[in-house]
Structure formats: structure tokens, C-alpha cells
PDB file of C-alpha atoms and ligand atoms in Angstrom:
ATOM      1  CA  MET A   2     140.412  75.637 320.110  1.00 90.00           C
ATOM      2  CA  LYS A   3     139.937  72.771 317.641  1.00 94.00           C
ATOM      3  CA  ILE A   4     139.299  69.355 319.184  1.00 95.00           C
ATOM      4  CA  ASP A   5     142.475  67.931 317.553  1.00 94.00           C
ATOM      5  CA  GLU A   6     144.556  70.547 319.355  1.00 95.00           C
ATOM      6  CA  LYS A   7     142.645  70.236 322.607  1.00 97.00           C
ATOM      7  CA  ARG A   8     143.195  66.475 322.654  1.00 97.00           C
ATOM      8  CA  LYS A   9     146.937  67.109 322.827  1.00 97.00           C
ATOM      9  CA  LEU A  10     146.708  69.173 326.031  1.00 98.00           C
ATOM     10  CA  PRO A  11     147.769  67.686 329.361  1.00 98.00           C
ATOM     11  CA  ILE A  12     145.394  66.578 332.111  1.00 99.00           C
ATOM     12  CA  GLY A  13     145.615  68.661 335.300  1.00 98.00           C
ATOM     13  CA  PHE A  14     145.861  67.098 338.751  1.00 99.00           C
ATOM     14  CA  MET A  15     145.732  68.949 342.047  1.00 98.00           C
ATOM     15  CA  ASP A  16     146.031  68.145 345.731  1.00 98.00           C
ATOM     16  CA  SER A  17     146.805  69.979 348.963  1.00 98.00           C
ATOM     17  CA  GLY A  18     150.233  68.378 348.712  1.00 98.00           C
ATOM     18  CA  LEU A  19     151.729  65.068 347.648  1.00 98.00           C
ATOM     19  CA  GLY A  20     148.770  62.784 348.311  1.00 98.00           C
ATOM     20  CA  GLY A  21     147.174  63.142 344.893  1.00 98.00           C
ATOM     21  CA  LEU A  22     150.196  61.380 343.445  1.00 98.00           C
ATOM     22  CA  SER A  23     148.552  58.137 344.593  1.00 98.00           C
ATOM     23  CA  VAL A  24     145.729  58.933 342.171  1.00 98.00           C
ATOM     24  CA  LEU A  25     148.032  60.157 339.413  1.00 98.00           C
ATOM     25  CA  LYS A  26     149.868  56.820 339.642  1.00 98.00           C
ATOM     26  CA  GLU A  27     146.678  54.987 338.626  1.00 98.00           C
ATOM     27  CA  ALA A  28     145.790  57.531 335.963  1.00 98.00           C
ATOM     28  CA  VAL A  29     149.197  57.143 334.322  1.00 98.00           C
ATOM     29  CA  ARG A  30     148.826  53.372 334.455  1.00 97.00           C
ATOM     30  CA  ILE A  31     145.490  53.395 332.619  1.00 98.00           C
ATOM     31  CA  MET A  32     146.283  56.337 330.302  1.00 98.00           C
ATOM     32  CA  PRO A  33     150.006  55.935 329.571  1.00 98.00           C
ATOM     33  CA  ASN A  34     149.864  57.977 326.388  1.00 98.00           C
ATOM     34  CA  GLU A  35     148.517  61.122 328.076  1.00 98.00           C
ATOM     35  CA  ASP A  36     150.497  64.098 329.393  1.00 98.00           C
ATOM     36  CA  PHE A  37     149.866  65.157 332.997  1.00 98.00           C
ATOM     37  CA  ILE A  38     150.581  68.250 335.092  1.00 98.00           C
ATOM     38  CA  TYR A  39     150.431  67.687 338.829  1.00 98.00           C
ATOM     39  CA  TYR A  40     150.245  70.621 341.218  1.00 98.00           C
ATOM     40  CA  GLY A  41     150.760  69.966 344.923  1.00 98.00           C
ATOM     41  CA  ASP A  42     149.891  72.848 347.223  1.00 98.00           C
ATOM     42  CA  SER A  43     152.253  71.760 350.007  1.00 98.00           C
ATOM     43  CA  PHE A  44     152.859  75.355 351.046  1.00 98.00           C
ATOM     44  CA  HIS A  45     149.240  75.552 352.232  1.00 98.00           C
ATOM     45  CA  ALA A  46     148.935  71.960 353.480  1.00 98.00           C
ATOM     46  CA  PRO A  47     147.132  70.612 355.340  1.00 98.00           C
ATOM     47  CA  TYR A  48     143.771  71.545 353.862  1.00 98.00           C
ATOM     48  CA  GLY A  49     141.961  69.057 356.091  1.00 96.00           C
ATOM     49  CA  THR A  50     141.979  71.200 359.213  1.00 96.00           C
ATOM     50  CA  LYS A  51     141.071  74.496 357.514  1.00 97.00           C
ATOM     51  CA  HIS A  52     137.717  76.211 357.121  1.00 97.00           C
ATOM     52  CA  PRO A  53     135.788  75.129 353.963  1.00 96.00           C
ATOM     53  CA  ASP A  54     135.866  78.715 352.609  1.00 98.00           C
ATOM     54  CA  VAL A  55     139.647  78.746 352.870  1.00 98.00           C
ATOM     55  CA  ILE A  56     139.946  75.312 351.246  1.00 98.00           C
ATOM     56  CA  ARG A  57     137.682  76.505 348.419  1.00 98.00           C
ATOM     57  CA  GLU A  58     139.769  79.613 347.742  1.00 98.00           C
ATOM     58  CA  LEU A  59     143.030  77.665 347.834  1.00 98.00           C
ATOM     59  CA  THR A  60     141.589  75.102 345.446  1.00 98.00           C
ATOM     60  CA  PHE A  61     140.399  77.804 343.018  1.00 98.00           C
ATOM     61  CA  THR A  62     143.863  79.372 342.997  1.00 98.00           C
ATOM     62  CA  VAL A  63     145.526  76.059 342.149  1.00 98.00           C
ATOM     63  CA  VAL A  64     142.973  75.273 339.454  1.00 98.00           C
ATOM     64  CA  GLU A  65     143.599  78.689 337.856  1.00 98.00           C
ATOM     65  CA  LYS A  66     147.322  77.945 337.790  1.00 98.00           C
ATOM     66  CA  LEU A  67     146.625  74.697 335.949  1.00 98.00           C
ATOM     67  CA  LEU A  68     144.160  76.308 333.556  1.00 98.00           C
ATOM     68  CA  ASP A  69     146.695  79.026 332.721  1.00 98.00           C
ATOM     69  CA  GLN A  70     149.027  76.321 331.495  1.00 98.00           C
ATOM     70  CA  GLY A  71     146.275  74.792 329.347  1.00 98.00           C
ATOM     71  CA  ILE A  72     144.615  71.552 330.454  1.00 98.00           C
ATOM     72  CA  LYS A  73     141.856  69.485 328.837  1.00 98.00           C
ATOM     73  CA  GLY A  74     140.525  67.951 332.049  1.00 98.00           C
ATOM     74  CA  LEU A  75     140.947  68.218 335.784  1.00 98.00           C
ATOM     75  CA  ALA A  76     141.264  65.718 338.610  1.00 99.00           C
ATOM     76  CA  VAL A  77     140.776  67.129 342.083  1.00 98.00           C
ATOM     77  CA  ALA A  78     142.882  64.394 343.658  1.00 98.00           C
ATOM     78  CA  CYS A  79     142.065  65.471 347.199  1.00 98.00           C
ATOM     79  CA  ASN A  80     138.999  64.308 349.133  1.00 98.00           C
ATOM     80  CA  THR A  81     139.025  67.472 351.221  1.00 97.00           C
ATOM     81  CA  ALA A  82     139.173  69.862 348.251  1.00 98.00           C
ATOM     82  CA  THR A  83     136.570  67.776 346.418  1.00 98.00           C
ATOM     83  CA  SER A  84     134.069  68.058 349.227  1.00 97.00           C
ATOM     84  CA  ALA A  85     134.644  71.791 349.620  1.00 97.00           C
ATOM     85  CA  ALA A  86     135.030  72.938 346.018  1.00 98.00           C
ATOM     86  CA  VAL A  87     134.124  70.510 343.255  1.00 98.00           C
ATOM     87  CA  ALA A  88     130.472  71.490 342.906  1.00 97.00           C
ATOM     88  CA  LYS A  89     131.437  75.148 342.524  1.00 98.00           C
ATOM     89  CA  LEU A  90     134.245  74.316 340.085  1.00 98.00           C
ATOM     90  CA  ARG A  91     131.748  72.518 337.841  1.00 98.00           C
ATOM     91  CA  VAL A  92     129.641  75.674 337.735  1.00 98.00           C
ATOM     92  CA  MET A  93     132.677  77.872 337.067  1.00 98.00           C
ATOM     93  CA  TYR A  94     134.053  75.672 334.268  1.00 98.00           C
ATOM     94  CA  PRO A  95     131.072  73.905 332.695  1.00 98.00           C
ATOM     95  CA  ASP A  96     133.040  72.792 329.628  1.00 96.00           C
ATOM     96  CA  LEU A  97     135.941  71.286 331.506  1.00 98.00           C
ATOM     97  CA  PRO A  98     135.696  67.585 332.386  1.00 98.00           C
ATOM     98  CA  ILE A  99     136.242  67.590 336.170  1.00 98.00           C
ATOM     99  CA  VAL A 100     136.437  64.604 338.478  1.00 98.00           C
ATOM    100  CA  GLY A 101     136.809  64.668 342.226  1.00 98.00           C
ATOM    101  CA  ILE A 102     137.663  61.906 344.656  1.00 98.00           C
ATOM    102  CA  GLU A 103     135.561  60.814 347.588  1.00 97.00           C
ATOM    103  CA  PRO A 104     136.165  58.175 350.245  1.00 98.00           C
ATOM    104  CA  ALA A 105     135.518  54.739 348.702  1.00 98.00           C
ATOM    105  CA  ILE A 106     132.546  53.920 350.919  1.00 98.00           C
ATOM    106  CA  LYS A 107     130.405  52.644 348.074  1.00 97.00           C
ATOM    107  CA  PRO A 108     132.873  49.920 346.970  1.00 97.00           C
ATOM    108  CA  ALA A 109     133.499  49.043 350.630  1.00 98.00           C
ATOM    109  CA  VAL A 110     129.768  48.500 351.189  1.00 98.00           C
ATOM    110  CA  LYS A 111     129.403  46.552 347.936  1.00 96.00           C
ATOM    111  CA  MET A 112     132.049  44.037 349.013  1.00 96.00           C
ATOM    112  CA  SER A 113     130.881  43.955 352.633  1.00 96.00           C
ATOM    113  CA  ARG A 114     130.287  40.628 354.351  1.00 95.00           C
ATOM    114  CA  GLY A 115     128.481  42.235 357.249  1.00 95.00           C
ATOM    115  CA  GLY A 116     131.491  43.514 359.190  1.00 97.00           C
ATOM    116  CA  THR A 117     132.440  47.033 360.224  1.00 98.00           C
ATOM    117  CA  ILE A 118     133.901  49.546 357.779  1.00 98.00           C
ATOM    118  CA  LEU A 119     136.271  52.165 359.161  1.00 98.00           C
ATOM    119  CA  VAL A 120     136.837  55.340 357.145  1.00 98.00           C
ATOM    120  CA  MET A 121     140.049  57.246 357.763  1.00 98.00           C
ATOM    121  CA  ALA A 122     139.837  60.805 356.413  1.00 98.00           C
ATOM    122  CA  THR A 123     140.714  64.395 357.286  1.00 97.00           C
ATOM    123  CA  PRO A 124     138.569  66.101 359.937  1.00 97.00           C
ATOM    124  CA  MET A 125     137.170  68.485 357.316  1.00 96.00           C
ATOM    125  CA  THR A 126     136.222  65.753 354.830  1.00 97.00           C
ATOM    126  CA  ILE A 127     134.208  64.067 357.576  1.00 98.00           C
ATOM    127  CA  LYS A 128     132.499  67.276 358.656  1.00 97.00           C
ATOM    128  CA  GLN A 129     131.431  68.246 355.140  1.00 95.00           C
ATOM    129  CA  GLU A 130     127.873  67.777 353.973  1.00 95.00           C
ATOM    130  CA  LYS A 131     129.032  65.728 350.962  1.00 95.00           C
ATOM    131  CA  PHE A 132     130.545  63.074 353.231  1.00 97.00           C
ATOM    132  CA  GLN A 133     127.600  63.085 355.619  1.00 97.00           C
ATOM    133  CA  ARG A 134     125.298  62.528 352.669  1.00 96.00           C
ATOM    134  CA  LEU A 135     127.423  59.613 351.454  1.00 96.00           C
ATOM    135  CA  LEU A 136     127.395  58.157 354.934  1.00 97.00           C
ATOM    136  CA  GLY A 137     123.632  58.583 355.215  1.00 96.00           C
ATOM    137  CA  LEU A 138     123.191  56.749 351.935  1.00 96.00           C
ATOM    138  CA  TYR A 139     125.119  53.649 352.983  1.00 97.00           C
ATOM    139  CA  GLN A 140     124.703  53.514 356.738  1.00 95.00           C
ATOM    140  CA  LYS A 141     121.537  51.483 356.340  1.00 93.00           C
ATOM    141  CA  GLU A 142     123.477  48.787 354.499  1.00 95.00           C
ATOM    142  CA  ALA A 143     126.573  48.530 356.687  1.00 96.00           C
ATOM    143  CA  LYS A 144     128.159  49.641 359.924  1.00 97.00           C
ATOM    144  CA  ILE A 145     130.446  52.520 358.959  1.00 98.00           C
ATOM    145  CA  ILE A 146     132.632  54.430 361.412  1.00 98.00           C
ATOM    146  CA  PRO A 147     134.433  57.605 360.275  1.00 98.00           C
ATOM    147  CA  ILE A 148     137.785  58.337 361.942  1.00 98.00           C
ATOM    148  CA  PRO A 149     139.112  61.902 361.662  1.00 98.00           C
ATOM    149  CA  CYS A 150     142.872  61.619 361.230  1.00 98.00           C
ATOM    150  CA  LYS A 151     144.355  64.981 362.098  1.00 97.00           C
ATOM    151  CA  GLY A 152     148.097  65.070 361.574  1.00 98.00           C
ATOM    152  CA  LEU A 153     148.403  61.897 359.495  1.00 98.00           C
ATOM    153  CA  MET A 154     148.977  63.450 356.083  1.00 98.00           C
ATOM    154  CA  GLU A 155     151.997  65.332 357.443  1.00 98.00           C
ATOM    155  CA  PHE A 156     154.023  62.116 357.618  1.00 98.00           C
ATOM    156  CA  VAL A 157     153.621  61.689 353.869  1.00 98.00           C
ATOM    157  CA  GLU A 158     154.438  65.354 353.187  1.00 98.00           C
ATOM    158  CA  HIS A 159     157.733  64.764 355.003  1.00 98.00           C
ATOM    159  CA  GLY A 160     158.403  61.455 353.286  1.00 97.00           C
ATOM    160  CA  ASP A 161     158.115  59.595 356.614  1.00 98.00           C
ATOM    161  CA  LEU A 162     156.407  56.437 355.424  1.00 97.00           C
ATOM    162  CA  ASN A 163     157.968  53.933 357.710  1.00 95.00           C
ATOM    163  CA  GLY A 164     158.735  54.138 361.382  1.00 95.00           C
ATOM    164  CA  LYS A 165     157.544  53.547 364.916  1.00 97.00           C
ATOM    165  CA  PHE A 166     155.932  57.007 365.001  1.00 98.00           C
ATOM    166  CA  LEU A 167     153.315  55.664 362.590  1.00 98.00           C
ATOM    167  CA  ASP A 168     152.537  52.694 364.824  1.00 98.00           C
ATOM    168  CA  GLU A 169     152.171  55.157 367.678  1.00 98.00           C
ATOM    169  CA  TYR A 170     149.765  57.226 365.585  1.00 98.00           C
ATOM    170  CA  PHE A 171     147.749  54.090 364.711  1.00 98.00           C
ATOM    171  CA  ASP A 172     147.761  53.022 368.382  1.00 98.00           C
ATOM    172  CA  GLU A 173     146.253  56.313 369.387  1.00 98.00           C
ATOM    173  CA  HIS A 174     143.828  57.000 366.550  1.00 98.00           C
ATOM    174  CA  LEU A 175     142.947  53.695 364.900  1.00 98.00           C
ATOM    175  CA  LYS A 176     143.321  50.981 367.514  1.00 98.00           C
ATOM    176  CA  PRO A 177     140.338  52.138 369.634  1.00 98.00           C
ATOM    177  CA  TYR A 178     138.095  51.374 366.637  1.00 98.00           C
ATOM    178  CA  LEU A 179     139.622  48.050 365.606  1.00 98.00           C
ATOM    179  CA  SER A 180     137.729  44.895 366.525  1.00 97.00           C
ATOM    180  CA  ASP A 181     137.325  41.312 365.318  1.00 96.00           C
ATOM    181  CA  ASP A 182     134.452  42.669 363.311  1.00 97.00           C
ATOM    182  CA  THR A 183     136.515  45.162 361.259  1.00 98.00           C
ATOM    183  CA  GLU A 184     136.508  44.016 357.643  1.00 98.00           C
ATOM    184  CA  THR A 185     137.598  47.087 355.659  1.00 98.00           C
ATOM    185  CA  ILE A 186     139.479  50.317 356.197  1.00 98.00           C
ATOM    186  CA  VAL A 187     138.736  52.992 353.619  1.00 98.00           C
ATOM    187  CA  LEU A 188     141.744  55.250 353.041  1.00 98.00           C
ATOM    188  CA  GLY A 189     139.682  58.407 352.564  1.00 98.00           C
ATOM    189  CA  CYS A 190     142.527  60.865 352.022  1.00 98.00           C
ATOM    190  CA  THR A 191     144.825  60.575 349.030  1.00 98.00           C
ATOM    191  CA  HIS A 192     147.920  60.796 351.224  1.00 98.00           C
ATOM    192  CA  TYR A 193     147.072  57.599 353.098  1.00 98.00           C
ATOM    193  CA  PRO A 194     147.696  54.984 350.368  1.00 98.00           C
ATOM    194  CA  PHE A 195     151.397  55.809 350.755  1.00 98.00           C
ATOM    195  CA  LEU A 196     151.118  54.561 354.347  1.00 98.00           C
ATOM    196  CA  ARG A 197     149.431  51.322 353.277  1.00 97.00           C
ATOM    197  CA  PRO A 198     152.543  49.114 353.574  1.00 97.00           C
ATOM    198  CA  ARG A 199     153.171  50.263 357.156  1.00 97.00           C
ATOM    199  CA  LEU A 200     149.494  49.990 358.051  1.00 98.00           C
ATOM    200  CA  ARG A 201     149.367  46.493 356.604  1.00 97.00           C
ATOM    201  CA  THR A 202     152.329  45.499 358.807  1.00 97.00           C
ATOM    202  CA  TYR A 203     150.697  47.175 361.805  1.00 98.00           C
ATOM    203  CA  LEU A 204     147.479  45.201 361.276  1.00 98.00           C
ATOM    204  CA  GLY A 205     149.484  41.966 361.144  1.00 97.00           C
ATOM    205  CA  GLU A 206     147.408  38.815 360.805  1.00 94.00           C
ATOM    206  CA  ARG A 207     144.065  40.618 360.738  1.00 95.00           C
ATOM    207  CA  GLN A 208     142.190  40.055 357.491  1.00 95.00           C
ATOM    208  CA  ILE A 209     141.237  43.664 356.761  1.00 98.00           C
ATOM    209  CA  ALA A 210     140.914  45.090 353.247  1.00 98.00           C
ATOM    210  CA  LEU A 211     142.530  48.513 352.748  1.00 98.00           C
ATOM    211  CA  ILE A 212     140.808  50.313 349.924  1.00 98.00           C
ATOM    212  CA  ASP A 213     140.976  53.736 348.302  1.00 98.00           C
ATOM    213  CA  GLY A 214     139.284  55.545 345.431  1.00 97.00           C
ATOM    214  CA  SER A 215     142.272  56.179 343.194  1.00 98.00           C
ATOM    215  CA  LEU A 216     141.520  53.620 340.495  1.00 97.00           C
ATOM    216  CA  GLY A 217     137.799  54.434 340.417  1.00 97.00           C
ATOM    217  CA  THR A 218     138.546  58.139 340.098  1.00 98.00           C
ATOM    218  CA  SER A 219     141.087  57.574 337.323  1.00 98.00           C
ATOM    219  CA  ARG A 220     138.639  55.393 335.415  1.00 98.00           C
ATOM    220  CA  GLU A 221     135.972  58.065 335.750  1.00 98.00           C
ATOM    221  CA  LEU A 222     138.424  60.671 334.470  1.00 98.00           C
ATOM    222  CA  LYS A 223     139.212  58.499 331.465  1.00 98.00           C
ATOM    223  CA  ARG A 224     135.526  57.928 330.813  1.00 98.00           C
ATOM    224  CA  ARG A 225     134.708  61.640 330.937  1.00 98.00           C
ATOM    225  CA  LEU A 226     137.558  62.579 328.628  1.00 98.00           C
ATOM    226  CA  GLY A 227     136.574  59.783 326.238  1.00 98.00           C
ATOM    227  CA  GLU A 228     132.976  60.939 326.223  1.00 97.00           C
ATOM    228  CA  LYS A 229     134.146  64.357 324.994  1.00 97.00           C
ATOM    229  CA  GLY A 230     136.517  62.844 322.431  1.00 98.00           C
ATOM    230  CA  LEU A 231     139.484  64.228 324.351  1.00 98.00           C
ATOM    231  CA  LEU A 232     141.625  61.134 324.820  1.00 98.00           C
ATOM    232  CA  GLN A 233     144.950  61.004 322.971  1.00 97.00           C
ATOM    233  CA  GLU A 234     144.628  58.818 319.924  1.00 93.00           C
ATOM    234  CA  GLU A 235     148.326  58.341 319.229  1.00 92.00           C
ATOM    235  CA  GLU A 236     150.439  55.467 320.516  1.00 94.00           C
ATOM    236  CA  ARG A 237     152.992  57.433 322.487  1.00 96.00           C
ATOM    237  CA  LYS A 238     154.580  57.679 325.891  1.00 97.00           C
ATOM    238  CA  GLY A 239     153.044  60.595 327.756  1.00 98.00           C
ATOM    239  CA  SER A 240     154.917  63.001 330.003  1.00 98.00           C
ATOM    240  CA  ILE A 241     154.468  64.022 333.632  1.00 98.00           C
ATOM    241  CA  THR A 242     155.209  67.499 334.968  1.00 98.00           C
ATOM    242  CA  ILE A 243     155.245  67.997 338.734  1.00 98.00           C
ATOM    243  CA  GLU A 244     154.879  71.414 340.343  1.00 98.00           C
ATOM    244  CA  ASN A 245     154.636  72.381 343.995  1.00 98.00           C
ATOM    245  CA  SER A 246     153.843  75.607 345.791  1.00 98.00           C
ATOM    246  CA  LEU A 247     156.708  74.868 348.210  1.00 97.00           C
ATOM    247  CA  ASP A 248     159.319  75.825 345.688  1.00 88.00           C
ATOM    248  CA  ARG A 249     161.981  73.417 346.876  1.00 95.00           C
ATOM    249  CA  LYS A 250     163.779  70.743 344.922  1.00 97.00           C
ATOM    250  CA  GLU A 251     163.261  68.209 347.746  1.00 97.00           C
ATOM    251  CA  MET A 252     159.486  68.423 347.255  1.00 98.00           C
ATOM    252  CA  ILE A 253     159.778  67.611 343.576  1.00 98.00           C
ATOM    253  CA  ASP A 254     162.276  64.803 344.288  1.00 98.00           C
ATOM    254  CA  LEU A 255     159.980  63.379 346.963  1.00 98.00           C
ATOM    255  CA  SER A 256     157.038  63.614 344.557  1.00 98.00           C
ATOM    256  CA  TRP A 257     158.871  61.493 341.983  1.00 98.00           C
ATOM    257  CA  LYS A 258     159.875  59.030 344.656  1.00 97.00           C
ATOM    258  CA  LEU A 259     156.232  58.668 345.775  1.00 98.00           C
ATOM    259  CA  LEU A 260     155.014  58.313 342.219  1.00 97.00           C
ATOM    260  CA  GLU A 261     157.389  55.431 341.627  1.00 95.00           C
ATOM    261  CA  LEU A 262     156.842  53.715 344.964  1.00 91.00           C
ATOM    262  CA  PRO A 263     154.893  50.423 344.977  1.00 84.00           C
ATOM    263  CA  ILE A 264     152.008  50.984 347.424  1.00 79.00           C
ATOM    264  CA  GLU A 265     149.731  47.996 346.875  1.00 73.00           C
TER     265      GLU A 265
HETATM  266  N1  LIG B 680     145.073  64.655 350.389  1.00 66.92           N
HETATM  267  C1  LIG B 680     143.981  65.288 350.973  1.00 66.92           C
HETATM  268  C2  LIG B 680     142.713  64.467 350.933  1.00 66.92           C
HETATM  269  O1  LIG B 680     142.576  63.591 350.112  1.00 66.92           O
HETATM  270  C3  LIG B 680     144.038  66.109 352.181  1.00 66.92           C
HETATM  271  C4  LIG B 680     145.183  66.234 353.079  1.00 66.92           C
HETATM  272  C5  LIG B 680     145.123  67.577 353.784  1.00 66.92           C
HETATM  273  O2  LIG B 680     145.524  68.533 353.146  1.00 66.92           O
HETATM  274  O3  LIG B 680     144.663  67.638 354.916  1.00 66.92           O
HETATM  275  O4  LIG B 680     141.802  64.712 351.689  1.00 66.92           O
END
């Protein structure tokens, strides 16, 4: 395919469900003239409690679906799928610009003032070698505590972003790690930024930064596409297509709602 034609193709996004929409939101903001196809694999969600081999196969299947539709680049907008599959995907598709997302530990350490950094992520993200390596790299510079958050992404999948049940979840899973020393919470799963407003309220007066990797990942995607001369050159308003393996209208409606929701 000629580069002029390729440039006009959409950018593919994938996640185990609706979480990756928090990354897509940033990508659309910084690349408004691009077209995007988002595929949420809600039928198979959660990925974060499955075996890495299963996560890898599920990820490959979704990526094939996106490639069949024609994409010029791919964002694996899922920390869990990134840790299990991105290295292999790069080998399988060496010509395709591929970015993955990983928990934003590096930026958290860079802005650290000596306090504790908590990392909320799926159990599988934390178990993976990729995460352990990242942790090993920065643990000398800061106190970092990973918190496996089984069952948290499900609230977002069901559109339950606000309610006492979330406070109860935070009481059980997060509170034991909170201290006067906590300075940052890394939202290390792409579903969690949608819970940021409730988490912020839960934390109350505490001065704790809540950070995620969505902007960094989107910038990296833009950089990689630019490097290959694949960014749209026209001034235009791009389009967004949303697909989901749970073939139900409510999932698509909820996806649009999440995409439009202010989550800062
Ligand atoms: N959104 C995903 C992530 O960033 C995972 C959620 C799941 O499927 O467990 O890790």
C-alpha cells in the first residue's frame, strides 16, 4: 500500500473491555484529525485474573480483528495485555507501529518528594515479569507498593462509577496501604481512571496525586506514527468507531458515555 493511502487508515485500539477508552480519550485529544477503531473485549473480561497464555491468545484474536479492518498503528490500551503480549506482537507485526501501556511508575518516581507510591493494577499485571522489572528499576529510588485489585475493573464494565460499594472496595483493598506518607497512587489499569472522581472524594483532604499512563502512551503513539510519516496531514475532524465482543447496544452506549465523561 502507498504511504498516502496508508496514512488515511484508522488507528486501532484494544482493551479487555471499556478501560482503554481512558487512553483513547487522550489520543483523540492530541490527534483530533485521526480516525480510530476501538475494540473492547468485554465478553472475555477480565483479563487480569487469567493465565498469561490465555491473555496472549485473546489479545492476538482482537488484534487480528483490527488488522482485518485495516489499521496503520495499534495501541494496546490495557496494562495486562501489554505485559502478556506486546513483545510477541512486535515480532509478529514488525512493520506496524505498536504501543503498549504500563503502570506510570516512572513519572511517579520522577515527581516523588520522598513519599510512598502505591500502584493499583490487576493481579496479573503485577505478577508479570515486565512489571517486576519496572519495579526493580525504580525501587531503589522510591518506596513503591503494588496493590493487586481483583474485581475493581468490573465496576467500570458495568458503568458503576459512583456509589458506596466503591468506598467499601477502597476500605478493604486500598485503606490498609494508605498512610500520611502516601504521595501518589498510580492507576495501573486503564479502567481505573474512570473511578478517579470517586477515589478523589474517598481520599478527601489527603494530598495524593492520582496518575495514569494514558497521555504518555498517546504521545508515544503519535510520535511513532509521525516517525513513519503516518500521521494525517489534512485539517479534518476524525471519526471514532467502537466495537465490543459483547454484542449488546448497552456496551456501545456505555462506551460513548465513558469516552465523553470528564475524568480529571
Ligand atoms: N484494562 C486492563 C488493564 O489496563 C485490564 C482489566 C482486566 O481485564 O482485568 O490492565
